[in-house]
Amino acid sequence: MSRNLQLLVAVLALSMAAALGVLTAPEGHGDQAANPDPLPATRLEGTTPAHWRLVWHENPANEAFIGWSTAEKPVASAVYYDDLPRGGKIDEYRHRQSAVISKYTSKEALYCSTVELLKLKADTTYWFVMVSDEKASREFHFKTAPEGDTPFKLLYGGDSRSNRDSRREMNRRLRALLTDEPEILALAHGGDYVADGDKLEQWTEWMSDHELTVTAQGRMLPLIPARGNHETGSALFDEVFHNPGGKGLNYYATRIGSQFLLVNLNTEISAGGDQAEFLERVLKGHSTVRWQLANYHRPAYPAVKKPGSALKYWVPLFEKYDLDVALESDGHTYKRTCAIRDGKPDATGVTYIGEGGLGVKQRTPDAERWYFKGGKVGSSHHVQRLTVKADSLVIDTIADDGKLLDTWLAKPRATRND
Amino acid sequence: MPRDVVRDLLVFTVALTCIGTAWSLLTASGPVFTLLWINFGWHEGSALAAERAAAFVMFVCAALLPAVYARQTVACVVAAVVAGCWLALAAVAAALTESWQPWLIMPAQAARFGACFALVLLAVNRWAALALIVLCSSATFAAHGVEALLGRGLFIDFLIGGALRVGWQLPQATAAMMLFAIGVADLACAAALPAIARWRHRPRVALLVPGWMALWGLLTALVRTLEFGAPGGPETLIRVANGALPLTLLLVWMRRAPESQ
Ligand SMILES: [Fe+2]
């Protein structure tokens, strides 16, 4: 064969293959419509507290962490708080807690004030003001978690990166839910807050947008954070969320009331070592707690991608200790699997719900995967609302426009009282 | 056509890499999709189509490569160039979309696209092809060495998973120490390889370096399948070059070593 003929044959074969690929590719979704709303966030100037966030770690009945940013380094920052509203009059608050002031890990000069509120009363509304030097925020409030077997609601969502308009739209949805349903206590976030967790400007945008979750009455939505792959190794993650579970580790168990356990795991470090031991210890130690859930980023039963290390190291423990639900993110779709045990459908198994819809562009899920038979998948920005009661756990998937996309109900496991 | 161990190994390696890449793209989207869809704002379907097209092209590349044995070198060169360009593009896309140490991605993946370009160069300049193989092998080992020194969680799990396979419950702290040692070894190999390549009177003992790199490169590729089962299959194939390139050097230098001594 002459060289030219060879070349022609090779190019033709490659072109035909490419055309075949294009013709057989899935259809997919278009981009989301942009939201032209102006930014309502607090301006970063001087020592005015901006970027407010309230974070829960292990013990939300008695502890909360409040963080904010200031453009200039304050001499002193503090939170003034009380279990009664004081209308922002600083002198009237009965408690004051000083903040630790640090600079965010970045070339940019932006300062972080963090306050640990400890020894709080359970199931109590606290009213507070953030103060940096003589600049004070308006008055906010939040509710601590209950201690007993009280019904409550919790939100779950992940992947708020890379699409700011949609993220803000979802934050407004979170605010609407918090306004309409005061039983909502917090938002568990499954990770991927920003596209690049090392870039402060992206966190700055995220934290500004997070202010949108505050209700008109000033109620703040506490956040229970998990680390995503876009925050792998990010020091800023720990600075923004006050080292949940320990700096760089970020695995910890959150107890809400006496009968609800949320194990937050970190898929971006070793899954099989200390973390698997921690998971086993926690699940074993809480075997009689009625509702047991996990929150982590990379899915074991993904709707789009390949499974992460959770499948090998954590799923056997979930099944051994009868976890109810694993909340997963990262896939940019919504999904609910059938109950799974030993790699097949089993009514006694674990249900996997997610999978990241707090703003990132949504993908078309692979609905043909075996674990979606009897489950549900779809493509829409979304948040999950967990309604936790003594006799049922209901998880609703709610779209950005408020529409109900899916609802799922679980009854308490008989094995819990063993 | 006379046997040439470098060409044989490179053709085999690039063909396996192409199959692994195609297999991977057909089972889950890759970094090029992410770049086009998230960063460039493409329609999901268009970005998927680009990767799907690449998958089919990679299969054809794998099929075209053995054409070299029928003296159809042009077809082989075209296939290697196309495969190399896609793999390099995928590395660039990963570097632009991953947030953890993105600067390590190009060197970490150098062996896979370097193998393709070495095959192209081989038809023109054998010395340059071997030099590229040395460079890419070193880059890949150096990047993995740095990742190991940084204590990458996935690598720790590979050690824990591997130990479990032989019934050893490896504590994470021990795995982390082992990984550190592996990182040091990787970096030492990466530094030694170019020096050995330039050595005029290369002693046989120096061949332990490419020998170890070949063994370690292939083992760490295989670990993906051992750890993840079938879904790790394409990941193993994509990484065959990590061991195959040092193996090529070992075989070439083994032949030359007696002459040099
Ligand atoms: Fe992710």
PDB file of N, CA, C and O in Angstrom, chain B residues 189-218:
ATOM      1  N   CYS B 189      14.569   6.919  42.099  1.00  0.00           N
ATOM      2  CA  CYS B 189      14.565   6.291  40.762  1.00  0.00           C
ATOM      3  C   CYS B 189      14.453   7.357  39.678  1.00  0.00           C
ATOM      4  O   CYS B 189      15.149   7.301  38.654  1.00  0.00           O
ATOM      5  N   ALA B 190      13.551   8.330  39.924  1.00  0.00           N
ATOM      6  CA  ALA B 190      13.337   9.392  38.927  1.00  0.00           C
ATOM      7  C   ALA B 190      14.625  10.175  38.688  1.00  0.00           C
ATOM      8  O   ALA B 190      14.930  10.563  37.556  1.00  0.00           O
ATOM      9  N   ALA B 191      15.389  10.385  39.744  1.00  0.00           N
ATOM     10  CA  ALA B 191      16.635  11.144  39.615  1.00  0.00           C
ATOM     11  C   ALA B 191      17.731  10.290  38.991  1.00  0.00           C
ATOM     12  O   ALA B 191      18.549  10.780  38.200  1.00  0.00           O
ATOM     13  N   ALA B 192      17.732   9.002  39.333  1.00  0.00           N
ATOM     14  CA  ALA B 192      18.820   8.124  38.875  1.00  0.00           C
ATOM     15  C   ALA B 192      18.710   7.773  37.396  1.00  0.00           C
ATOM     16  O   ALA B 192      19.733   7.635  36.706  1.00  0.00           O
ATOM     17  N   LEU B 193      17.473   7.652  36.907  1.00  0.00           N
ATOM     18  CA  LEU B 193      17.281   7.132  35.542  1.00  0.00           C
ATOM     19  C   LEU B 193      17.998   7.966  34.468  1.00  0.00           C
ATOM     20  O   LEU B 193      18.743   7.404  33.648  1.00  0.00           O
ATOM     21  N   PRO B 194      17.822   9.298  34.464  1.00  0.00           N
ATOM     22  CA  PRO B 194      18.535  10.072  33.434  1.00  0.00           C
ATOM     23  C   PRO B 194      20.054   9.967  33.586  1.00  0.00           C
ATOM     24  O   PRO B 194      20.780   9.940  32.579  1.00  0.00           O
ATOM     25  N   ALA B 195      20.526   9.858  34.833  1.00  0.00           N
ATOM     26  CA  ALA B 195      21.971   9.721  35.058  1.00  0.00           C
ATOM     27  C   ALA B 195      22.468   8.400  34.481  1.00  0.00           C
ATOM     28  O   ALA B 195      23.501   8.349  33.797  1.00  0.00           O
ATOM     29  N   ILE B 196      21.701   7.351  34.716  1.00  0.00           N
ATOM     30  CA  ILE B 196      22.095   6.019  34.195  1.00  0.00           C
ATOM     31  C   ILE B 196      22.085   6.032  32.667  1.00  0.00           C
ATOM     32  O   ILE B 196      22.949   5.439  32.021  1.00  0.00           O
ATOM     33  N   ALA B 197      21.092   6.732  32.110  1.00  0.00           N
ATOM     34  CA  ALA B 197      20.978   6.787  30.647  1.00  0.00           C
ATOM     35  C   ALA B 197      22.215   7.425  30.020  1.00  0.00           C
ATOM     36  O   ALA B 197      22.629   7.071  28.912  1.00  0.00           O
ATOM     37  N   ARG B 198      22.808   8.379  30.741  1.00  0.00           N
ATOM     38  CA  ARG B 198      23.961   9.107  30.188  1.00  0.00           C
ATOM     39  C   ARG B 198      25.282   8.410  30.491  1.00  0.00           C
ATOM     40  O   ARG B 198      26.333   8.833  30.023  1.00  0.00           O
ATOM     41  N   TRP B 199      25.211   7.386  31.306  1.00  0.00           N
ATOM     42  CA  TRP B 199      26.407   6.682  31.763  1.00  0.00           C
ATOM     43  C   TRP B 199      27.020   5.909  30.586  1.00  0.00           C
ATOM     44  O   TRP B 199      26.381   5.032  30.033  1.00  0.00           O
ATOM     45  N   ARG B 200      28.257   6.244  30.278  1.00  0.00           N
ATOM     46  CA  ARG B 200      28.906   5.563  29.149  1.00  0.00           C
ATOM     47  C   ARG B 200      29.211   4.107  29.484  1.00  0.00           C
ATOM     48  O   ARG B 200      28.939   3.195  28.706  1.00  0.00           O
ATOM     49  N   HIS B 201      29.814   3.916  30.672  1.00  0.00           N
ATOM     50  CA  HIS B 201      30.182   2.554  31.071  1.00  0.00           C
ATOM     51  C   HIS B 201      29.247   2.104  32.168  1.00  0.00           C
ATOM     52  O   HIS B 201      29.591   2.094  33.335  1.00  0.00           O
ATOM     53  N   ARG B 202      28.046   1.769  31.719  1.00  0.00           N
ATOM     54  CA  ARG B 202      26.969   1.462  32.656  1.00  0.00           C
ATOM     55  C   ARG B 202      27.181   0.079  33.270  1.00  0.00           C
ATOM     56  O   ARG B 202      27.174  -0.917  32.551  1.00  0.00           O
ATOM     57  N   PRO B 203      27.396   0.008  34.600  1.00  0.00           N
ATOM     58  CA  PRO B 203      27.551  -1.316  35.203  1.00  0.00           C
ATOM     59  C   PRO B 203      26.198  -2.038  35.263  1.00  0.00           C
ATOM     60  O   PRO B 203      25.157  -1.387  35.295  1.00  0.00           O
ATOM     61  N   ARG B 204      26.228  -3.363  35.307  1.00  0.00           N
ATOM     62  CA  ARG B 204      24.977  -4.133  35.293  1.00  0.00           C
ATOM     63  C   ARG B 204      24.089  -3.797  36.485  1.00  0.00           C
ATOM     64  O   ARG B 204      22.870  -3.823  36.383  1.00  0.00           O
ATOM     65  N   VAL B 205      24.760  -3.491  37.607  1.00  0.00           N
ATOM     66  CA  VAL B 205      23.982  -3.225  38.814  1.00  0.00           C
ATOM     67  C   VAL B 205      23.062  -2.008  38.629  1.00  0.00           C
ATOM     68  O   VAL B 205      21.993  -1.921  39.242  1.00  0.00           O
ATOM     69  N   ALA B 206      23.469  -1.086  37.734  1.00  0.00           N
ATOM     70  CA  ALA B 206      22.636   0.107  37.489  1.00  0.00           C
ATOM     71  C   ALA B 206      21.298  -0.274  36.863  1.00  0.00           C
ATOM     72  O   ALA B 206      20.322   0.483  36.954  1.00  0.00           O
ATOM     73  N   LEU B 207      21.258  -1.449  36.264  1.00  0.00           N
ATOM     74  CA  LEU B 207      20.010  -1.871  35.613  1.00  0.00           C
ATOM     75  C   LEU B 207      18.927  -2.218  36.635  1.00  0.00           C
ATOM     76  O   LEU B 207      17.760  -2.399  36.274  1.00  0.00           O
ATOM     77  N   LEU B 208      19.346  -2.318  37.894  1.00  0.00           N
ATOM     78  CA  LEU B 208      18.346  -2.550  38.943  1.00  0.00           C
ATOM     79  C   LEU B 208      17.329  -1.413  38.980  1.00  0.00           C
ATOM     80  O   LEU B 208      16.172  -1.621  39.340  1.00  0.00           O
ATOM     81  N   VAL B 209      17.780  -0.212  38.615  1.00  0.00           N
ATOM     82  CA  VAL B 209      16.872   0.941  38.676  1.00  0.00           C
ATOM     83  C   VAL B 209      15.727   0.798  37.663  1.00  0.00           C
ATOM     84  O   VAL B 209      14.554   0.769  38.066  1.00  0.00           O
ATOM     85  N   PRO B 210      16.025   0.675  36.353  1.00  0.00           N
ATOM     86  CA  PRO B 210      14.876   0.487  35.445  1.00  0.00           C
ATOM     87  C   PRO B 210      14.139  -0.818  35.730  1.00  0.00           C
ATOM     88  O   PRO B 210      12.915  -0.896  35.514  1.00  0.00           O
ATOM     89  N   GLY B 211      14.860  -1.822  36.218  1.00  0.00           N
ATOM     90  CA  GLY B 211      14.215  -3.103  36.547  1.00  0.00           C
ATOM     91  C   GLY B 211      13.176  -2.908  37.646  1.00  0.00           C
ATOM     92  O   GLY B 211      12.022  -3.344  37.527  1.00  0.00           O
ATOM     93  N   TRP B 212      13.581  -2.209  38.707  1.00  0.00           N
ATOM     94  CA  TRP B 212      12.642  -1.939  39.801  1.00  0.00           C
ATOM     95  C   TRP B 212      11.482  -1.068  39.326  1.00  0.00           C
ATOM     96  O   TRP B 212      10.318  -1.312  39.648  1.00  0.00           O
ATOM     97  N   MET B 213      11.809  -0.064  38.516  1.00  0.00           N
ATOM     98  CA  MET B 213      10.761   0.846  38.025  1.00  0.00           C
ATOM     99  C   MET B 213       9.743   0.100  37.175  1.00  0.00           C
ATOM    100  O   MET B 213       8.534   0.362  37.244  1.00  0.00           O
ATOM    101  N   ALA B 214      10.231  -0.840  36.364  1.00  0.00           N
ATOM    102  CA  ALA B 214       9.326  -1.626  35.514  1.00  0.00           C
ATOM    103  C   ALA B 214       8.389  -2.452  36.392  1.00  0.00           C
ATOM    104  O   ALA B 214       7.160  -2.453  36.204  1.00  0.00           O
ATOM    105  N   LEU B 215       8.990  -3.120  37.365  1.00  0.00           N
ATOM    106  CA  LEU B 215       8.211  -3.983  38.258  1.00  0.00           C
ATOM    107  C   LEU B 215       7.201  -3.153  39.054  1.00  0.00           C
ATOM    108  O   LEU B 215       6.012  -3.492  39.123  1.00  0.00           O
ATOM    109  N   TRP B 216       7.669  -2.070  39.631  1.00  0.00           N
ATOM    110  CA  TRP B 216       6.821  -1.222  40.478  1.00  0.00           C
ATOM    111  C   TRP B 216       5.735  -0.536  39.649  1.00  0.00           C
ATOM    112  O   TRP B 216       4.577  -0.454  40.065  1.00  0.00           O
ATOM    113  N   GLY B 217       6.112  -0.082  38.455  1.00  0.00           N
ATOM    114  CA  GLY B 217       5.135   0.579  37.575  1.00  0.00           C
ATOM    115  C   GLY B 217       4.005  -0.361  37.193  1.00  0.00           C
ATOM    116  O   GLY B 217       2.827   0.012  37.204  1.00  0.00           O
ATOM    117  N   LEU B 218       4.371  -1.599  36.870  1.00  0.00           N
ATOM    118  CA  LEU B 218       3.336  -2.564  36.465  1.00  0.00           C
ATOM    119  C   LEU B 218       2.496  -3.000  37.672  1.00  0.00           C
ATOM    120  O   LEU B 218       1.276  -3.147  37.565  1.00  0.00           O
TER     121      LEU B 218
END
